[in-house]
Coordinates of C-alpha atoms in Angstrom, one line a residue:
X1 CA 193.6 98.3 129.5
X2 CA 190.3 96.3 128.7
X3 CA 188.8 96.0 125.0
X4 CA 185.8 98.4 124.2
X5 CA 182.8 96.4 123.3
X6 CA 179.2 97.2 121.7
X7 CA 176.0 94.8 121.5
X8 CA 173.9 94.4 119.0
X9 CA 170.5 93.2 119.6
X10 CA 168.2 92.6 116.9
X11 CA 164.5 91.2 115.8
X12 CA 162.5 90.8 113.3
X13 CA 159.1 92.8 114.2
X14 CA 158.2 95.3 116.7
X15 CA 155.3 92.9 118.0
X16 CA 158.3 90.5 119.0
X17 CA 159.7 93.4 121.2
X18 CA 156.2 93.8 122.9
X19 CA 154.9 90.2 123.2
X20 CA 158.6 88.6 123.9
X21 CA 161.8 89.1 125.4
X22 CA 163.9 88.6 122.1
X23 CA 166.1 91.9 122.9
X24 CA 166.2 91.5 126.8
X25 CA 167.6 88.0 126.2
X26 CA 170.0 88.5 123.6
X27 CA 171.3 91.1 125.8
X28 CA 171.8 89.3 128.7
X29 CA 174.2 86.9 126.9
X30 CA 175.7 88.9 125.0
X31 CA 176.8 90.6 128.7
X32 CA 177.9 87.7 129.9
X33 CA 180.1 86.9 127.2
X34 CA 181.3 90.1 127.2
X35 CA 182.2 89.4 131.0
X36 CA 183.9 86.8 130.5
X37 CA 185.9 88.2 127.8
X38 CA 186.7 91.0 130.2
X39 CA 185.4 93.4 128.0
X40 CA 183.7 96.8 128.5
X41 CA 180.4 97.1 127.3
X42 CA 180.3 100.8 126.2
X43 CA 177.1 100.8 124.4
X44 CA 174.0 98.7 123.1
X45 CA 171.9 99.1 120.0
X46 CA 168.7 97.4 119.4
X47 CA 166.8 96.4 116.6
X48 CA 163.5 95.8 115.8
X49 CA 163.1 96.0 111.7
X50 CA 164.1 93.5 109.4
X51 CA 165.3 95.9 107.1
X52 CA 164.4 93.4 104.0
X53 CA 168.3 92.3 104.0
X54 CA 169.9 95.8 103.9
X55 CA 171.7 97.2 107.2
X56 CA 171.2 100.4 106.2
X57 CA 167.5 100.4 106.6
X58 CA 168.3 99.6 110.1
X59 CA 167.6 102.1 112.5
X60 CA 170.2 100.6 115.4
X61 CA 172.5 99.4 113.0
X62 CA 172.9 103.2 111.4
X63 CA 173.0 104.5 114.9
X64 CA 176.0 101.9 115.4
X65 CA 178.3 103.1 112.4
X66 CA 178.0 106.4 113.2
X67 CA 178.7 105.6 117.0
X68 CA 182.2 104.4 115.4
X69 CA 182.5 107.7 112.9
X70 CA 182.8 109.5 115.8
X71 CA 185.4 108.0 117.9
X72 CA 187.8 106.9 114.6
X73 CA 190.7 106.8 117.6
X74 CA 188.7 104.0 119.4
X75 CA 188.4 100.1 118.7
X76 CA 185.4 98.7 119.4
X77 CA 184.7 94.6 119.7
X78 CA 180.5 94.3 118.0
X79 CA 179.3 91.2 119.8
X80 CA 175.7 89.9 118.4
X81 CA 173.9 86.4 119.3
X82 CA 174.1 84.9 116.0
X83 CA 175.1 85.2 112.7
X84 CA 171.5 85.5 111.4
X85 CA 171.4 88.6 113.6
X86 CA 174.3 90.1 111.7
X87 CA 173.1 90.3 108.0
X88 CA 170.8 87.5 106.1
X89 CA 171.6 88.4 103.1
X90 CA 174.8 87.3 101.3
X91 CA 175.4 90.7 99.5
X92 CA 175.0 93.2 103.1
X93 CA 176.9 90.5 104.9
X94 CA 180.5 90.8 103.5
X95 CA 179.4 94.5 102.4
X96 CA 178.5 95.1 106.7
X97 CA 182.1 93.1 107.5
X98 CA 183.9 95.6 105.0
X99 CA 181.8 98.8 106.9
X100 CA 182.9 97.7 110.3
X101 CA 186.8 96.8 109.0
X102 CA 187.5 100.1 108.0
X103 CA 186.0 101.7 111.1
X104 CA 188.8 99.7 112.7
X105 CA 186.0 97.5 114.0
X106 CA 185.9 93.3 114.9
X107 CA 182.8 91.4 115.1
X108 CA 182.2 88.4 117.6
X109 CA 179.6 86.0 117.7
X110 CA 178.3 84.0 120.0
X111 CA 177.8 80.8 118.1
X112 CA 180.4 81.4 115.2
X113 CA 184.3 82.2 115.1
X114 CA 185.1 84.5 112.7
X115 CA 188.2 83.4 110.9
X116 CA 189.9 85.5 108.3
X117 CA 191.6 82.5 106.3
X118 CA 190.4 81.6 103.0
X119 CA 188.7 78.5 104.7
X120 CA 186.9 80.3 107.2
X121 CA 186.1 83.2 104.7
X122 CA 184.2 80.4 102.8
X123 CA 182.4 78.6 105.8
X124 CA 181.2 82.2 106.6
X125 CA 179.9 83.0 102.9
X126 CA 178.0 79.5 103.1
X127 CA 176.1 80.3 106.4
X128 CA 175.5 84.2 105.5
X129 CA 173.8 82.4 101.9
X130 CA 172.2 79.9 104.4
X131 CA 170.7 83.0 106.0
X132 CA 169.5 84.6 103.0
X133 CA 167.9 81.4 102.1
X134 CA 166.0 81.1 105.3
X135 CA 164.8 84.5 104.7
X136 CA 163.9 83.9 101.2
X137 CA 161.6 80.9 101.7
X138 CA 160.2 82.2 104.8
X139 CA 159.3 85.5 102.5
X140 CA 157.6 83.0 100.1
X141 CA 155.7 81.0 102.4
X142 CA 154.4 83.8 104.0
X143 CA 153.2 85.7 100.8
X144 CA 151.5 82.6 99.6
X145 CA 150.0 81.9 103.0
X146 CA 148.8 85.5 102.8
X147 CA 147.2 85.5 99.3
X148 CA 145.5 81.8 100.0
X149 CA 144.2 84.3 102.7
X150 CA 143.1 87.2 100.3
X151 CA 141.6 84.8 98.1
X152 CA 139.0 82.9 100.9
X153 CA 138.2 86.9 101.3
X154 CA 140.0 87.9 104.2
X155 CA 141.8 91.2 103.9
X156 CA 145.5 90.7 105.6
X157 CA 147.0 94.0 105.6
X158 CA 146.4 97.6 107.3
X159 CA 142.9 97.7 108.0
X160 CA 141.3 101.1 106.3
X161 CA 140.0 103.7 108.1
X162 CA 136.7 103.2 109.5
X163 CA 137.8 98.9 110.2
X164 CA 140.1 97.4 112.6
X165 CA 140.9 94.0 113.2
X166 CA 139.1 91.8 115.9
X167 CA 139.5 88.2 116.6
X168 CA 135.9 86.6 115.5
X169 CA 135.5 82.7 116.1
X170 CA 135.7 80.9 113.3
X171 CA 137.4 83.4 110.9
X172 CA 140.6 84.7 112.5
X173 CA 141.2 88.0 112.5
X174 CA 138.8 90.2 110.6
X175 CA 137.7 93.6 110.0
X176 CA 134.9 94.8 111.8
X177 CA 133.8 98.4 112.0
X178 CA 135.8 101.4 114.2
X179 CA 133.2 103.9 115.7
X180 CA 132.7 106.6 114.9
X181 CA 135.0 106.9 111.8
X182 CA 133.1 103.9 109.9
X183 CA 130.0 106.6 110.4
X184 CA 131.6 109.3 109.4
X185 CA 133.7 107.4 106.4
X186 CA 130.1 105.8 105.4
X187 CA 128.6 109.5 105.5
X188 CA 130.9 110.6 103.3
X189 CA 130.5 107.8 100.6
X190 CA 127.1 108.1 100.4
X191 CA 127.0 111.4 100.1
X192 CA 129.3 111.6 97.1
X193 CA 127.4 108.5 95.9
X194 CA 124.4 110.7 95.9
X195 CA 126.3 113.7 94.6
X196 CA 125.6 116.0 98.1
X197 CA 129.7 116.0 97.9
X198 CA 129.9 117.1 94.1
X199 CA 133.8 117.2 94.3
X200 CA 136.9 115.0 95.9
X201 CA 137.3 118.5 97.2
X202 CA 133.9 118.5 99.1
X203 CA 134.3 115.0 100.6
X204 CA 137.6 116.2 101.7
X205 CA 136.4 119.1 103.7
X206 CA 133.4 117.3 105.1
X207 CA 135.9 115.1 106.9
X208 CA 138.5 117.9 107.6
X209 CA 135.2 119.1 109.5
X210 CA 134.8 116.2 111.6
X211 CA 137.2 116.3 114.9
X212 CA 137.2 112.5 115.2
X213 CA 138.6 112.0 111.7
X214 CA 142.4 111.3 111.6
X215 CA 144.7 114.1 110.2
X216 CA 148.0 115.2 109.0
X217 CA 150.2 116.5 112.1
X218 CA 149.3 120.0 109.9
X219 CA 146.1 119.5 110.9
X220 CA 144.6 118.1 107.2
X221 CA 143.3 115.1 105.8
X222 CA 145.9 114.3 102.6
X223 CA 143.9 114.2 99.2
X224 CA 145.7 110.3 99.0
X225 CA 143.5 109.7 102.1
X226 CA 140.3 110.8 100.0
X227 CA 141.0 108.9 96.9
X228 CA 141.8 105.2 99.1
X229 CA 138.5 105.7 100.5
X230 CA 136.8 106.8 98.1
X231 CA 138.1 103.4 95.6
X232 CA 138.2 101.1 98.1
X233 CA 136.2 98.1 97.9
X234 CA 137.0 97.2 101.0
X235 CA 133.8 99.3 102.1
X236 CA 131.5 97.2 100.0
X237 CA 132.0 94.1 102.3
X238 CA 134.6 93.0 98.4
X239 CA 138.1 92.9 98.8
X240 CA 140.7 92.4 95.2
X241 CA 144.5 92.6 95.4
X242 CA 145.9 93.3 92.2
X243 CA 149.5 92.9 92.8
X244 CA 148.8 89.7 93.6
X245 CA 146.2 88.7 90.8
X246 CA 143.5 88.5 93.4
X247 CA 140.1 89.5 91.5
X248 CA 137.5 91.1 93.1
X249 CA 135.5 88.8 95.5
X250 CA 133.1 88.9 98.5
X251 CA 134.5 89.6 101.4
X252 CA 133.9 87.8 105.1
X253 CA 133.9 91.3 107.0
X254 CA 130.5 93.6 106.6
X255 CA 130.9 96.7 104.1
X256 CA 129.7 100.0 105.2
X257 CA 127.8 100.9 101.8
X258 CA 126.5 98.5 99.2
X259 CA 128.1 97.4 95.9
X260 CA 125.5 99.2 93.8
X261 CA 126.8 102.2 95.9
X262 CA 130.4 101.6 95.2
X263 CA 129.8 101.1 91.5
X264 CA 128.3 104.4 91.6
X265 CA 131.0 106.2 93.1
X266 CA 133.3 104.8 90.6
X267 CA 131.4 106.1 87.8
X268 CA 131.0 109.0 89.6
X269 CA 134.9 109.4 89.7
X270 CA 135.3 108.7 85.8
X271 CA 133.3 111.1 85.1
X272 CA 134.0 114.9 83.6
X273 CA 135.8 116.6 86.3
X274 CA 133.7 119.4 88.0
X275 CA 135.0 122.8 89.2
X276 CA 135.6 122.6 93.4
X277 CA 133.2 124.2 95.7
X278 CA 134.7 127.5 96.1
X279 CA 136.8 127.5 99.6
X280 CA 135.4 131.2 100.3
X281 CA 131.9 130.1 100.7
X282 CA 131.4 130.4 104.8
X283 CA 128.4 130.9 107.2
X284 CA 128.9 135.3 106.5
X285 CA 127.1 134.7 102.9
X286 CA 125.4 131.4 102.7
X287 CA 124.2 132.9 99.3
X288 CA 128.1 133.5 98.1
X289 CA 127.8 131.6 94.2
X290 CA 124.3 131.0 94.1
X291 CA 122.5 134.2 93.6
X292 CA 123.0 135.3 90.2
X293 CA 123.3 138.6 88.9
X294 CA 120.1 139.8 86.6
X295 CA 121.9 142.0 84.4
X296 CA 124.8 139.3 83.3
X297 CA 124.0 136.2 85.1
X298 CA 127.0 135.8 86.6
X299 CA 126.9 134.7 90.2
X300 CA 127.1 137.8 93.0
X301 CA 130.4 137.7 95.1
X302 CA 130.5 139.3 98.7
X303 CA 132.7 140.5 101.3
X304 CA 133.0 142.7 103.8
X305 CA 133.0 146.7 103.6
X306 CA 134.8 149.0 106.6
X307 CA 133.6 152.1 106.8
X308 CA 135.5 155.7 107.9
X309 CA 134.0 154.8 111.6
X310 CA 135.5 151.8 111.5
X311 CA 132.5 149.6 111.3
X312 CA 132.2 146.5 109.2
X313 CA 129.5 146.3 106.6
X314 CA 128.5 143.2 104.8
X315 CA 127.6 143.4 101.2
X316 CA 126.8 141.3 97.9
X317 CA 127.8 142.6 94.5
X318 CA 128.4 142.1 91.0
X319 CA 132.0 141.6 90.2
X320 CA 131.9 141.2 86.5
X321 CA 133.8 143.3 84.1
X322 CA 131.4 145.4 81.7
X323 CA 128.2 144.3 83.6
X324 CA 126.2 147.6 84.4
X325 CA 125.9 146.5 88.2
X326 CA 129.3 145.9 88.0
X327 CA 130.7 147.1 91.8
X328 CA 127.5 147.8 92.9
X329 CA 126.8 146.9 96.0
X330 CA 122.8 145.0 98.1
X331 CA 123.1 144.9 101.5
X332 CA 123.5 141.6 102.9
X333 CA 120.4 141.9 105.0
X334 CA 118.5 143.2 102.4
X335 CA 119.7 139.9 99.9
X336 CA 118.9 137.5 102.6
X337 CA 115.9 138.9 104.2
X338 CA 113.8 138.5 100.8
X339 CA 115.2 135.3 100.3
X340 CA 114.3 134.5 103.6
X341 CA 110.9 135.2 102.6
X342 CA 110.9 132.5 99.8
X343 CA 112.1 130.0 101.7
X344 CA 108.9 130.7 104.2
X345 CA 106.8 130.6 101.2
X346 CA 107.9 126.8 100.7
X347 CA 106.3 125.3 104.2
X348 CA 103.1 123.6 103.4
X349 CA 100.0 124.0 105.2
X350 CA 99.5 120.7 107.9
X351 CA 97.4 118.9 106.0
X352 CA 99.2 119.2 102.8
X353 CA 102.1 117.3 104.6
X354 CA 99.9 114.4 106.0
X355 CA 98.7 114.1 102.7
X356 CA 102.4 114.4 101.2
X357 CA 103.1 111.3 104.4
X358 CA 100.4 109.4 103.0
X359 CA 101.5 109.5 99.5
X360 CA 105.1 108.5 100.3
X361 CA 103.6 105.9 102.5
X362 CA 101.6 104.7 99.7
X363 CA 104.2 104.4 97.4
X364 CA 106.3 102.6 100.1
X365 CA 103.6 99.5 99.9
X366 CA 103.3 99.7 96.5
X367 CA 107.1 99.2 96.3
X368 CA 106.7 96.3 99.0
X369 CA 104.2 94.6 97.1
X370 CA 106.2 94.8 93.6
X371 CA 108.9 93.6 95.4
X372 CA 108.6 89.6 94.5
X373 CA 108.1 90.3 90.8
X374 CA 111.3 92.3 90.8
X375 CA 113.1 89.4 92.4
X376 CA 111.9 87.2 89.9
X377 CA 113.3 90.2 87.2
X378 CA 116.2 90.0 88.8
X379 CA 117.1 86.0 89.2
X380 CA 116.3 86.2 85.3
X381 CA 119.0 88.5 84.4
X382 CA 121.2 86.6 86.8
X383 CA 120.8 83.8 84.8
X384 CA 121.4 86.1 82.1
X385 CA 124.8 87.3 83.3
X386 CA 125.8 83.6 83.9
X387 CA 125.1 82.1 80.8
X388 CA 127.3 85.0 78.8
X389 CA 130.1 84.5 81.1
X390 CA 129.8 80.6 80.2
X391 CA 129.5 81.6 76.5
X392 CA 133.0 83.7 76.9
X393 CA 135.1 81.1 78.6
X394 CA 134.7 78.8 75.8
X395 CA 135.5 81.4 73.1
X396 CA 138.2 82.1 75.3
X397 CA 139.6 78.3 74.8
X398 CA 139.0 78.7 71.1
X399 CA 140.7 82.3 71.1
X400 CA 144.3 81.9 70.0
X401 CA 144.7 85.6 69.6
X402 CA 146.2 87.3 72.4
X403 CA 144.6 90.5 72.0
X404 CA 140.7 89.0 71.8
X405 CA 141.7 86.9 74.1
X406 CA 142.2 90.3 76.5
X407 CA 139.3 91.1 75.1
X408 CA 137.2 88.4 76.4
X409 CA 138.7 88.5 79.7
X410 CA 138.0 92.5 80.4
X411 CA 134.3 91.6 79.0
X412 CA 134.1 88.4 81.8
X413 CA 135.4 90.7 84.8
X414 CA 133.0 93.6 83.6
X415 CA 130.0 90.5 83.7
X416 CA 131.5 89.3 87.0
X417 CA 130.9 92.5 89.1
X418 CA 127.6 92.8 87.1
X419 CA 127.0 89.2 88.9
X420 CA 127.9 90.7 92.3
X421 CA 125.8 93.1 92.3
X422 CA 122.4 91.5 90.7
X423 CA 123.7 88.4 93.7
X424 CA 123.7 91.0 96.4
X425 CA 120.4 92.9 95.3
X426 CA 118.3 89.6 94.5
X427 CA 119.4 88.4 98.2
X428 CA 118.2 91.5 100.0
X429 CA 115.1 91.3 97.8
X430 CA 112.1 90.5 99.8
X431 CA 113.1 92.6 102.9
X432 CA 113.2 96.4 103.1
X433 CA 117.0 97.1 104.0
X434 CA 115.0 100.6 106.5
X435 CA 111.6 100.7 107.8
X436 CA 109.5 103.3 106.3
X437 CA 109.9 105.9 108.8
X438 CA 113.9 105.6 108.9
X439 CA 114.1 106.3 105.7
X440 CA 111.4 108.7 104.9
X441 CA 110.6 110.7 108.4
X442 CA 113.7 113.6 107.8
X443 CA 112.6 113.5 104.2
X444 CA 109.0 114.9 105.2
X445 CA 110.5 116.7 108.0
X446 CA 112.6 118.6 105.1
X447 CA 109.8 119.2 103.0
X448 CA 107.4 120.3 105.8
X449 CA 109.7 123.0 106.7
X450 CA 112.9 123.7 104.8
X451 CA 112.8 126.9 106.8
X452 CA 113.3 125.6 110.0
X453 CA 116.8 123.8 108.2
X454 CA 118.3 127.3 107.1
X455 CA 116.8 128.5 109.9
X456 CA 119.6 126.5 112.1
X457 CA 122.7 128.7 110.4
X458 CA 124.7 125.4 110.0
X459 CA 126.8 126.4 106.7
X460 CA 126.3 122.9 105.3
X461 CA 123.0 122.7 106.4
X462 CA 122.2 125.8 104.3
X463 CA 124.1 124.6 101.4
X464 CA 122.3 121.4 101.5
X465 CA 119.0 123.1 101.1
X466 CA 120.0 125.0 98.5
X467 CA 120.6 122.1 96.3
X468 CA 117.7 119.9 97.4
X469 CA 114.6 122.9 97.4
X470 CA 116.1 124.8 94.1
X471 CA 116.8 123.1 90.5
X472 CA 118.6 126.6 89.3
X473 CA 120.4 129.8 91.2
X474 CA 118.1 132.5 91.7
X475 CA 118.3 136.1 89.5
X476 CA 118.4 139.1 91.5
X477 CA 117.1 142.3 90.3
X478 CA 118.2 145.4 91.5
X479 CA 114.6 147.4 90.9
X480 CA 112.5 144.4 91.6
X481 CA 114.4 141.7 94.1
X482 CA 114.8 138.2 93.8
X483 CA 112.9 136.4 90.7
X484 CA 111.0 133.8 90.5
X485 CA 112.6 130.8 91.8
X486 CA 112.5 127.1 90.1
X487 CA 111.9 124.8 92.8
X488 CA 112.3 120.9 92.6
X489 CA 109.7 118.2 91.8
X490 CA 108.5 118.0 95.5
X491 CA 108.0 121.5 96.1
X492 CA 106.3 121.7 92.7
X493 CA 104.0 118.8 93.5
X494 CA 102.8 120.9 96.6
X495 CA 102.9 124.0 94.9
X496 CA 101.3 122.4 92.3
X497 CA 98.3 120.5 93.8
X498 CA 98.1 121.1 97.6
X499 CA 97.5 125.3 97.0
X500 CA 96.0 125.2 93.6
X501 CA 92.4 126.0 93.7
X502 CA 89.6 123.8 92.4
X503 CA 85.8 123.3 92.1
X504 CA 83.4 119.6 92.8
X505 CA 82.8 118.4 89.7
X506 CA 78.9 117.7 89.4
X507 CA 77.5 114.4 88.0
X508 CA 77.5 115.8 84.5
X509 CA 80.4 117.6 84.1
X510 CA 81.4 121.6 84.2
X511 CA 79.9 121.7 80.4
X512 CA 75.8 122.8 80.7
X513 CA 73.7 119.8 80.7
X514 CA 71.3 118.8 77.8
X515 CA 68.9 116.0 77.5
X516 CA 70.3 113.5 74.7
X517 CA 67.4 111.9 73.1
X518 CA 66.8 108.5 72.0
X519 CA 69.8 107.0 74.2
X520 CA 68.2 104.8 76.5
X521 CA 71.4 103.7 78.1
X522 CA 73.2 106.8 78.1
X523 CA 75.0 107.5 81.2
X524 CA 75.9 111.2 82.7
X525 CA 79.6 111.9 81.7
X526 CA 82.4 111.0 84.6
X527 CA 85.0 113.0 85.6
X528 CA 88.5 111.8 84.5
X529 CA 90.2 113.6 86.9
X530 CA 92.4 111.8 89.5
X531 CA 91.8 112.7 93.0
X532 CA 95.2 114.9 94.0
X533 CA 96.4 111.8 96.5
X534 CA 96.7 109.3 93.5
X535 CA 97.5 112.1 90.9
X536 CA 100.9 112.5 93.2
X537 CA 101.3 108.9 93.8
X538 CA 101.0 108.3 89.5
X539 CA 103.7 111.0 89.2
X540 CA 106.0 109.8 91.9
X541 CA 105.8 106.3 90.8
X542 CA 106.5 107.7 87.0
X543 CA 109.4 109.7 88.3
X544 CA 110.9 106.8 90.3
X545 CA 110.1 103.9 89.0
X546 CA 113.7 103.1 87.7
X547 CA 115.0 104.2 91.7
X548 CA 115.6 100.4 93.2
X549 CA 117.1 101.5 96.0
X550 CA 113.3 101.9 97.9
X551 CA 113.8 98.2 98.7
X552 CA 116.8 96.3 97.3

């Protein structure tokens, strides 16, 4: 009766079972040793993990052992290619032998004779150490290759979502941005940069919202997934690695947001927590949470009523204990329909919004032409930030203390980013990063009709309105309807100037005119008040003066 046999292939990497013929090969000879053995190959089992030295992190190998559990009458031969194939690690060597003995089971090897004397039990410990070795220093060499890597700003591991990895001449392989997610990914940092996502919990169900975006086989997008973007450098063009004492550093690859922008989100996330956007909220009641109620200013709740017919009725109430509108129900059509009506009331005539495009155009040139003594401002400062860090590192050398010395270094890495970012804004000084009408022509669309935006039913487009037309919730009144709303600086500026009502001023002023004697030079009294275009220039420029982001 011939001897049972199994094969065991293994290497290193999945990429070596796509790109070469590692398994196919040590197959084939292990077949034809098995032939000429006359043994019967009952089985193969392939490998293509490492398995960091441990067998039982090895998929094929696992799949072997139990192969033997269940035939414990049967005894198998386990022919491999080479000993390196079999274990490289001292420890998991003998530890695999001892598995396969008891299971009744004999290893062969193509380019080493087992022997079970103390001599050959010895010659077989060398060349499993010899293994482990290898695998040791080839572990080594390729971290440090690796972090020589992450150091020249390369980024060597998974690429993040929104980046994969293309071969670019004269850097390797390097990240480079993966429509659409690095859209949708830079979408979503900007807009908790800018606070339109308030909440982890927002940015999390913006993407959820986007089909494109990978997902959990549940169908969600993990709150781990949120937080890696979210503090990742990665997407500021900087790349650090920790683990591996690698600093934060400019990167070779192009970010999707700046590194004034990252800095901000990271602030952003250190901040006081704030409550999530309530889940319920959904295109049936747009005004769920921000219509307040006037008797305890709690914000209205809604839902849906059925009636004895059967019918569904939509209704906003009061759902606060000890409130006197407590359970008291407005009509959802009723609610909306007036506010409706204040939204109309916020479109500006067509003049008003040339005059508002030529105001914002205004400010854009007076920006522009600001711009060189800002970079001046900003190469100062730079200098600045250089000079302290210099100042540190020698206090550092006199430091023998280890805890100022910690000091001094958190102080350098804090002066170090500062340096990134004043590097990064004083080289795109000079050059607007948009032209004017990218970056200001859905801003004057919004404000020339916020309607037509709510208008469009889009949930998110609703909610944005709500935040960018409104500085408070609204107060509704039972007897009289909604109250007065507090609208934001832009609505107020047109509120404000474009439909107040004025007079010409004549030469000497609204006051009555009388002759002023002996005052030979005397001249009629001027009016000091601005014309409305540069009074709304003066205020804008007041109100965003310390904004940088216009140009740099």
């Amino acid at each position: 009766m011939s001897q049972n046999a199994i094969i065991y292939c293994r290497v290193s990497t999945k990429a070596q079972t796509i790109r070469g013929s590692g398994l196919d090969s040590q197959e084939t000879r292990c077949r034809q040793y098995a032939e000429m053995q006359g043994y019967n190959v009952a089985a193969v089992f392939p490998d293509d993990v490492s398995g960091g030295g441990d067998f039982m992190n090895r998929p094929g190998m696992v799949a072997l052992l139990s192969f033997l559990d269940a035939q414990p009458d049967k005894n198998y031969v386990i022919i491999f290619d080479d000993l390196k194939r079999f274990a490289r690690d001292t420890i998991f060597h003998l530890k695999l032998r001892q598995e396969l003995s008891t299971r009744g089971a004999r290893p062969e090897c193509l380019n080493f004779k087992f022997d079970d004397t103390p001599e050959g039990e010895f010659i077989e410990t060398i060349i499993a150490a010899q293994g482990q070795l290898e695998r040791q220093k080839n572990r080594r060499q390729v971290k440090q290759k690796m972090k020589a890597r992450v150091e020249n700003g390369y980024w060597v591991s998974h690429a993040p979502v929104g980046f994969k990895y293309a071969t670019v001449k004269g850097h390797g392989k390097l990240l480079v941005r993966d429509e659409p997610l690095a859209s949708i990914v830079q979408e979503a940092l900007e807009g908790f940069a800018s606070a339109r996502f308030e909440t982890r919990a927002e940015v999390k169900r913006f993407l959820e919202s986007r089909p494109e975006f990978p997902r959990t086989r549940h169908g969600h997008v993990t709150n781990e997934t949120v937080n890696r973007i979210l503090n990742r450098p990665h997407y500021a063009g900087y790349i650090e690695f920790p683990t591996w004492d690698v600093s934060l550093r400019e990167g070779h690859h192009e970010g999707l947001i700046s590194l004034a922008t990252y800095q901000t989100i990271q602030r952003r996330l250190h901040e006081k927590p704030k409550a999530a956007a309530r889940p319920d909220v959904n295109a049936d009641f747009p005004l769920r949470g921000f219509i307040l109620c006037n008797d305890c200013c709690n914000p209205l709740t809604a839902s849906w009523s059925t009636s004895k017919t059967g019918k569904r009725h939509p209704y906003y109430h009061c759902f606060t204990k000890g409130c006197e509108s407590n359970r008291k129900t407005i009509r959802r059509d009723v609610l909306e329909g007036e506010f409706e009506g204040v939204m109309r009331t916020l479109q500006p005539s067509e003049t008003a919004y040339a005059l508002l495009r030529d105001m914002f155009k205004h400010a854009w040139d007076m920006r522009g032409a600001s711009v060189k003594k800002a970079a001046q401002s900003l190469s100062r400062k730079l200098s600045e930030v250089e000079a302290q860090i210099a100042a540190l590192l020698d206090r550092i050398v006199d430091a023998s203390s280890p805890r100022v010395i910690s000091a001094y270094e958190a102080k350098i890495d804090a002066l170090e980013q500062e340096k990134l970012v004043l590097g990064e804004k004083l080289q795109n000084a000079g050059q607007p990063r948009h032209r004017f009408e990218d970056m200001f022509e859905l801003a004057c669309q919004f404000l020339s009709n916020p309607w037509k935006l709510w208008e469009s039913g889009d949930l998110a487009h609703r909610r944005t309105v709500l935040k960018l037309a409104f500085q408070e919730r609204l107060s509704y009144c039972r007897e009289n309807g909604l109250r007065t709303p507090k609208t934001t600086l832009p609505f107020n500026m047109l509120a404000g100037v474009f439909e107040s009502k004025g007079v010409m001023a004549e030469r000497q002023g609204f006051e009555p005119w009388v002759p002023v004697k002996a005052q030979r030079f005397s001249r009629p009294p001027r009016s000091t008040t601005p014309a409305p275009l540069h009074r709304l220039i003066s205020l804008y420029i007041s109100k965003n003066d310390h904004n940088s982001k216009l140009w740099f």
